């Protein structure tokens, strides 16, 4: 992967030109993937998936930890356990719709949206060898950003068996998304139980505060199980 860094840099530039304010696409990500082309797989049915719990996330300084799955892997009120057609299981808000676009790296990019399209949760596979390497590429001058991009924080959340980092930022607009004013984005990239790197990115209005996007990512992560993996019930650290 390191030997392909130059190629990855070119690819991610194309992705973000198309997705964060360029000439097409709607998927705001910086993961070293080729630009999405079309929705290549049917949406999942929306029925609950199997009772599988993910490996736990790390807690951030001064921030609540993710809700730990109960003994039966139950999701919080207002969420559904969703077995996605890409093979992973996740907790997503009840009533949200699903769409996907194909990618030249890993699984399709999956997006769940609220009925009013004012919030969304995105799931994709990360191409770079580590979360830090992925963010270094995304934040570099070579990578186009959304209009009005403003970095708020970048935290390493490594803790015990958990490896991950989280970026928060603001943007004036997102290509193909409604005009809700300034967008607030929480972008978490982490190593899942299958050893692969994934991203969970929550998007919503900056005007109503930042906790709703953080909670969306925390809950999704607490119940995330990657494709072809059986995840045991665990307790979150600290």
mmCIF file of C-alpha atoms in Angstrom:
data_model
loop_
_atom_site.group_PDB
_atom_site.id
_atom_site.type_symbol
_atom_site.label_atom_id
_atom_site.label_comp_id
_atom_site.label_asym_id
_atom_site.label_seq_id
_atom_site.Cartn_x
_atom_site.Cartn_y
_atom_site.Cartn_z
ATOM 1 C CA UNK A 1 0.000 0.000 0.000
ATOM 2 C CA UNK A 2 2.822 2.388 0.782
ATOM 3 C CA UNK A 3 4.318 1.792 -2.643
ATOM 4 C CA UNK A 4 1.056 2.928 -4.210
ATOM 5 C CA UNK A 5 0.896 6.212 -2.304
ATOM 6 C CA UNK A 6 1.388 8.318 -5.423
ATOM 7 C CA UNK A 7 -1.457 6.573 -7.214
ATOM 8 C CA UNK A 8 -3.688 6.865 -4.159
ATOM 9 C CA UNK A 9 -2.983 10.588 -3.968
ATOM 10 C CA UNK A 10 -4.142 11.068 -7.546
ATOM 11 C CA UNK A 11 -7.252 8.978 -6.930
ATOM 12 C CA UNK A 12 -8.295 10.801 -3.784
ATOM 13 C CA UNK A 13 -7.913 14.136 -5.564
ATOM 14 C CA UNK A 14 -10.337 12.959 -8.215
ATOM 15 C CA UNK A 15 -12.779 11.718 -5.598
ATOM 16 C CA UNK A 16 -12.878 14.925 -3.643
ATOM 17 C CA UNK A 17 -13.068 17.168 -6.688
ATOM 18 C CA UNK A 18 -16.229 15.320 -7.592
ATOM 19 C CA UNK A 19 -17.678 14.997 -4.116
ATOM 20 C CA UNK A 20 -16.865 18.029 -2.023
ATOM 21 C CA UNK A 21 -17.767 20.789 -4.386
ATOM 22 C CA UNK A 22 -16.544 19.803 -7.822
ATOM 23 C CA UNK A 23 -18.506 18.707 -10.844
ATOM 24 C CA UNK A 24 -20.416 15.690 -9.616
ATOM 25 C CA UNK A 25 -21.169 13.121 -6.958
ATOM 26 C CA UNK A 26 -22.385 13.544 -3.415
ATOM 27 C CA UNK A 27 -20.104 11.436 -1.270
ATOM 28 C CA UNK A 28 -17.910 13.684 0.870
ATOM 29 C CA UNK A 29 -14.982 11.458 1.710
ATOM 30 C CA UNK A 30 -11.209 11.399 1.503
ATOM 31 C CA UNK A 31 -10.306 7.757 1.697
ATOM 32 C CA UNK A 32 -8.151 7.062 -1.329
ATOM 33 C CA UNK A 33 -10.990 5.520 -3.307
ATOM 34 C CA UNK A 34 -11.758 5.975 -6.935
ATOM 35 C CA UNK A 35 -14.686 8.237 -7.709
ATOM 36 C CA UNK A 36 -18.065 6.550 -7.289
ATOM 37 C CA UNK A 37 -19.864 5.923 -10.533
ATOM 38 C CA UNK A 38 -23.315 4.518 -9.908
ATOM 39 C CA UNK A 39 -25.422 2.656 -7.407
ATOM 40 C CA UNK A 40 -24.403 -0.895 -8.233
ATOM 41 C CA UNK A 41 -26.277 -2.909 -5.630
ATOM 42 C CA UNK A 42 -29.895 -2.891 -4.474
ATOM 43 C CA UNK A 43 -30.754 -1.368 -1.136
ATOM 44 C CA UNK A 44 -31.103 -3.730 1.749
ATOM 45 C CA UNK A 45 -34.577 -4.539 2.941
ATOM 46 C CA UNK A 46 -34.249 -2.628 6.187
ATOM 47 C CA UNK A 47 -35.097 -5.598 8.337
ATOM 48 C CA UNK A 48 -33.055 -6.120 11.500
ATOM 49 C CA UNK A 49 -29.916 -8.187 11.157
ATOM 50 C CA UNK A 50 -28.355 -10.786 13.370
ATOM 51 C CA UNK A 51 -27.501 -10.102 16.977
ATOM 52 C CA UNK A 52 -23.817 -9.278 16.584
ATOM 53 C CA UNK A 53 -21.854 -6.713 18.560
ATOM 54 C CA UNK A 54 -18.688 -4.913 17.389
ATOM 55 C CA UNK A 55 -15.338 -4.430 18.995
ATOM 56 C CA UNK A 56 -15.645 -1.397 21.290
ATOM 57 C CA UNK A 57 -14.640 2.169 20.467
ATOM 58 C CA UNK A 58 -12.264 4.204 22.555
ATOM 59 C CA UNK A 59 -13.486 7.070 24.689
ATOM 60 C CA UNK A 60 -12.361 10.599 23.903
ATOM 61 C CA UNK A 61 -11.174 13.030 26.529
ATOM 62 C CA UNK A 62 -14.116 14.935 27.950
ATOM 63 C CA UNK A 63 -16.656 13.079 25.813
ATOM 64 C CA UNK A 64 -19.069 10.285 26.711
ATOM 65 C CA UNK A 65 -18.154 6.806 25.549
ATOM 66 C CA UNK A 66 -20.253 4.889 23.045
ATOM 67 C CA UNK A 67 -23.288 3.106 24.404
ATOM 68 C CA UNK A 68 -22.253 -0.457 25.174
ATOM 69 C CA UNK A 69 -24.381 -3.212 23.658
ATOM 70 C CA UNK A 70 -26.528 -4.978 26.218
ATOM 71 C CA UNK A 71 -26.380 -8.725 26.807
ATOM 72 C CA UNK A 72 -28.696 -9.250 23.827
ATOM 73 C CA UNK A 73 -26.909 -6.703 21.616
ATOM 74 C CA UNK A 74 -29.924 -4.373 21.773
ATOM 75 C CA UNK A 75 -29.627 -1.023 20.006
ATOM 76 C CA UNK A 76 -30.743 2.260 21.634
ATOM 77 C CA UNK A 77 -34.296 3.506 21.296
ATOM 78 C CA UNK A 78 -34.872 5.158 17.930
ATOM 79 C CA UNK A 79 -32.345 2.943 16.125
ATOM 80 C CA UNK A 80 -32.641 -0.227 14.066
ATOM 81 C CA UNK A 81 -30.085 -3.003 13.815
ATOM 82 C CA UNK A 82 -29.526 -3.136 10.069
ATOM 83 C CA UNK A 83 -27.932 -5.947 8.052
ATOM 84 C CA UNK A 84 -26.623 -4.121 5.011
ATOM 85 C CA UNK A 85 -26.378 -5.790 1.602
ATOM 86 C CA UNK A 86 -22.642 -4.962 1.635
ATOM 87 C CA UNK A 87 -22.295 -7.547 4.390
ATOM 88 C CA UNK A 88 -21.796 -5.412 7.493
ATOM 89 C CA UNK A 89 -24.213 -4.893 10.371
ATOM 90 C CA UNK A 90 -24.777 -1.471 11.904
ATOM 91 C CA UNK A 91 -27.168 0.541 14.067
ATOM 92 C CA UNK A 92 -28.863 3.323 12.119
ATOM 93 C CA UNK A 93 -31.759 5.631 13.009
ATOM 94 C CA UNK A 94 -35.153 4.113 12.305
ATOM 95 C CA UNK A 95 -36.815 5.372 9.139
ATOM 96 C CA UNK A 96 -33.638 6.449 7.350
ATOM 97 C CA UNK A 97 -33.200 5.579 3.691
ATOM 98 C CA UNK A 98 -30.226 3.853 2.082
ATOM 99 C CA UNK A 99 -28.268 4.476 -1.099
ATOM 100 C CA UNK A 100 -24.898 3.299 -2.378
ATOM 101 C CA UNK A 101 -22.315 4.067 -5.020
ATOM 102 C CA UNK A 102 -19.617 1.776 -6.340
ATOM 103 C CA UNK A 103 -15.952 2.206 -5.503
ATOM 104 C CA UNK A 104 -12.739 0.908 -7.024
ATOM 105 C CA UNK A 105 -11.495 0.050 -3.531
ATOM 106 C CA UNK A 106 -13.301 -2.282 -1.176
ATOM 107 C CA UNK A 107 -17.031 -2.390 -0.719
ATOM 108 C CA UNK A 108 -19.538 0.102 -2.083
ATOM 109 C CA UNK A 109 -19.883 3.418 -0.288
ATOM 110 C CA UNK A 110 -23.145 3.258 1.691
ATOM 111 C CA UNK A 111 -25.105 6.313 2.800
ATOM 112 C CA UNK A 112 -28.094 6.455 5.142
ATOM 113 C CA UNK A 113 -30.140 9.673 5.147
ATOM 114 C CA UNK A 114 -32.784 11.152 7.409
ATOM 115 C CA UNK A 115 -36.244 11.690 5.857
ATOM 116 C CA UNK A 116 -35.594 15.431 5.487
ATOM 117 C CA UNK A 117 -32.054 14.778 4.152
ATOM 118 C CA UNK A 118 -30.670 17.108 6.805
ATOM 119 C CA UNK A 119 -28.486 14.374 8.322
ATOM 120 C CA UNK A 120 -26.643 11.428 6.857
ATOM 121 C CA UNK A 121 -24.386 8.589 7.935
ATOM 122 C CA UNK A 122 -21.809 7.238 5.522
ATOM 123 C CA UNK A 123 -19.915 3.928 5.693
ATOM 124 C CA UNK A 124 -16.947 3.018 3.501
ATOM 125 C CA UNK A 125 -13.715 1.056 3.446
ATOM 126 C CA UNK A 126 -10.457 3.001 3.827
ATOM 127 C CA UNK A 127 -7.627 2.409 1.344
ATOM 128 C CA UNK A 128 -4.702 3.819 3.312
ATOM 129 C CA UNK A 129 -2.685 1.638 5.736
ATOM 130 C CA UNK A 130 -3.766 3.541 8.868
ATOM 131 C CA UNK A 131 -6.310 6.159 9.987
ATOM 132 C CA UNK A 132 -3.533 8.717 10.428
ATOM 133 C CA UNK A 133 -2.231 8.103 6.911
ATOM 134 C CA UNK A 134 -5.748 8.503 5.535
ATOM 135 C CA UNK A 135 -6.260 11.834 7.291
ATOM 136 C CA UNK A 136 -2.804 13.072 6.277
ATOM 137 C CA UNK A 137 -3.802 12.568 2.664
ATOM 138 C CA UNK A 138 -7.246 14.102 3.111
ATOM 139 C CA UNK A 139 -5.898 17.186 4.903
ATOM 140 C CA UNK A 140 -3.004 17.749 2.500
ATOM 141 C CA UNK A 141 -3.001 20.710 0.118
ATOM 142 C CA UNK A 142 -3.207 18.273 -2.786
ATOM 143 C CA UNK A 143 -6.705 17.172 -1.750
ATOM 144 C CA UNK A 144 -9.653 19.455 -2.659
ATOM 145 C CA UNK A 145 -11.980 20.343 0.198
ATOM 146 C CA UNK A 146 -15.623 21.296 0.468
ATOM 147 C CA UNK A 147 -16.389 25.022 0.179
ATOM 148 C CA UNK A 148 -15.695 26.753 3.484
ATOM 149 C CA UNK A 149 -13.818 23.758 4.898
ATOM 150 C CA UNK A 150 -12.707 24.444 8.488
ATOM 151 C CA UNK A 151 -10.915 21.816 10.547
ATOM 152 C CA UNK A 152 -12.135 21.722 14.138
ATOM 153 C CA UNK A 153 -10.203 18.823 15.651
ATOM 154 C CA UNK A 154 -8.265 15.658 14.860
ATOM 155 C CA UNK A 155 -7.928 13.146 17.692
ATOM 156 C CA UNK A 156 -6.204 9.796 17.969
ATOM 157 C CA UNK A 157 -8.489 7.437 19.882
ATOM 158 C CA UNK A 158 -6.173 4.413 20.175
ATOM 159 C CA UNK A 159 -6.989 2.566 23.381
ATOM 160 C CA UNK A 160 -6.134 -1.060 24.090
ATOM 161 C CA UNK A 161 -7.281 -3.167 21.150
ATOM 162 C CA UNK A 162 -8.998 -0.243 19.457
ATOM 163 C CA UNK A 163 -7.182 1.682 16.705
ATOM 164 C CA UNK A 164 -8.839 4.769 15.288
ATOM 165 C CA UNK A 165 -8.826 8.526 14.824
ATOM 166 C CA UNK A 166 -11.581 11.091 14.489
ATOM 167 C CA UNK A 167 -11.719 14.288 12.455
ATOM 168 C CA UNK A 168 -14.343 16.978 12.956
ATOM 169 C CA UNK A 169 -14.807 19.812 10.496
ATOM 170 C CA UNK A 170 -17.248 22.365 9.099
ATOM 171 C CA UNK A 171 -18.211 23.075 5.499
ATOM 172 C CA UNK A 172 -20.447 25.649 3.860
ATOM 173 C CA UNK A 173 -22.109 23.100 1.586
ATOM 174 C CA UNK A 174 -22.023 19.509 0.381
ATOM 175 C CA UNK A 175 -22.435 18.730 -3.296
ATOM 176 C CA UNK A 176 -25.861 17.293 -4.020
ATOM 177 C CA UNK A 177 -27.134 17.861 -0.472
ATOM 178 C CA UNK A 178 -29.766 20.379 0.728
ATOM 179 C CA UNK A 179 -28.862 23.879 1.828
ATOM 180 C CA UNK A 180 -29.020 23.648 5.609
ATOM 181 C CA UNK A 181 -26.402 26.306 6.301
ATOM 182 C CA UNK A 182 -23.017 25.233 7.621
ATOM 183 C CA UNK A 183 -22.480 21.471 7.811
ATOM 184 C CA UNK A 184 -20.805 19.774 10.758
ATOM 185 C CA UNK A 185 -19.006 16.508 10.000
ATOM 186 C CA UNK A 186 -17.684 13.821 12.346
ATOM 187 C CA UNK A 187 -15.424 11.432 10.421
ATOM 188 C CA UNK A 188 -14.135 8.377 12.304
ATOM 189 C CA UNK A 189 -11.665 5.951 10.683
ATOM 190 C CA UNK A 190 -10.881 2.772 12.576
ATOM 191 C CA UNK A 191 -9.743 -0.828 12.421
ATOM 192 C CA UNK A 192 -12.649 -3.251 12.711
ATOM 193 C CA UNK A 193 -12.774 -6.835 13.946
ATOM 194 C CA UNK A 194 -11.736 -8.191 10.522
ATOM 195 C CA UNK A 195 -8.489 -6.195 10.616
ATOM 196 C CA UNK A 196 -9.609 -3.849 7.815
ATOM 197 C CA UNK A 197 -10.011 -0.086 8.055
ATOM 198 C CA UNK A 198 -13.439 1.500 7.753
ATOM 199 C CA UNK A 199 -14.923 4.969 8.108
ATOM 200 C CA UNK A 200 -18.133 6.161 9.708
ATOM 201 C CA UNK A 201 -18.942 9.760 8.819
ATOM 202 C CA UNK A 202 -21.928 11.700 10.172
ATOM 203 C CA UNK A 203 -23.137 14.920 8.559
ATOM 204 C CA UNK A 204 -25.619 17.415 9.980
ATOM 205 C CA UNK A 205 -26.362 21.078 10.614
ATOM 206 C CA UNK A 206 -23.809 23.042 12.619
ATOM 207 C CA UNK A 207 -26.587 25.311 13.882
ATOM 208 C CA UNK A 208 -28.111 22.713 16.217
ATOM 209 C CA UNK A 209 -24.864 21.788 17.940
ATOM 210 C CA UNK A 210 -22.423 18.951 17.417
ATOM 211 C CA UNK A 211 -23.561 16.236 19.785
ATOM 212 C CA UNK A 212 -26.109 14.702 17.408
ATOM 213 C CA UNK A 213 -23.442 13.868 14.815
ATOM 214 C CA UNK A 214 -21.099 12.534 17.509
ATOM 215 C CA UNK A 215 -23.846 10.357 18.966
ATOM 216 C CA UNK A 216 -24.728 9.031 15.513
ATOM 217 C CA UNK A 217 -21.140 7.891 14.964
ATOM 218 C CA UNK A 218 -20.769 6.482 18.496
ATOM 219 C CA UNK A 219 -23.927 4.411 18.186
ATOM 220 C CA UNK A 220 -23.090 3.165 14.691
ATOM 221 C CA UNK A 221 -19.616 2.130 15.859
ATOM 222 C CA UNK A 222 -20.860 0.396 19.004
ATOM 223 C CA UNK A 223 -22.960 -1.918 16.816
ATOM 224 C CA UNK A 224 -20.739 -2.209 13.732
ATOM 225 C CA UNK A 225 -19.700 -5.672 12.594
ATOM 226 C CA UNK A 226 -17.766 -5.944 9.301
ATOM 227 C CA UNK A 227 -18.608 -8.340 6.468
ATOM 228 C CA UNK A 228 -17.985 -12.056 6.935
ATOM 229 C CA UNK A 229 -17.181 -11.562 10.621
ATOM 230 C CA UNK A 230 -18.814 -12.812 13.798
ATOM 231 C CA UNK A 231 -18.492 -10.150 16.462
ATOM 232 C CA UNK A 232 -18.799 -11.076 20.128
ATOM 233 C CA UNK A 233 -20.603 -8.989 22.687
ATOM 234 C CA UNK A 234 -18.128 -6.673 24.425
ATOM 235 C CA UNK A 235 -18.017 -3.912 26.994
ATOM 236 C CA UNK A 236 -16.665 -0.493 26.111
ATOM 237 C CA UNK A 237 -13.463 0.598 27.877
ATOM 238 C CA UNK A 238 -13.564 3.277 30.549
#
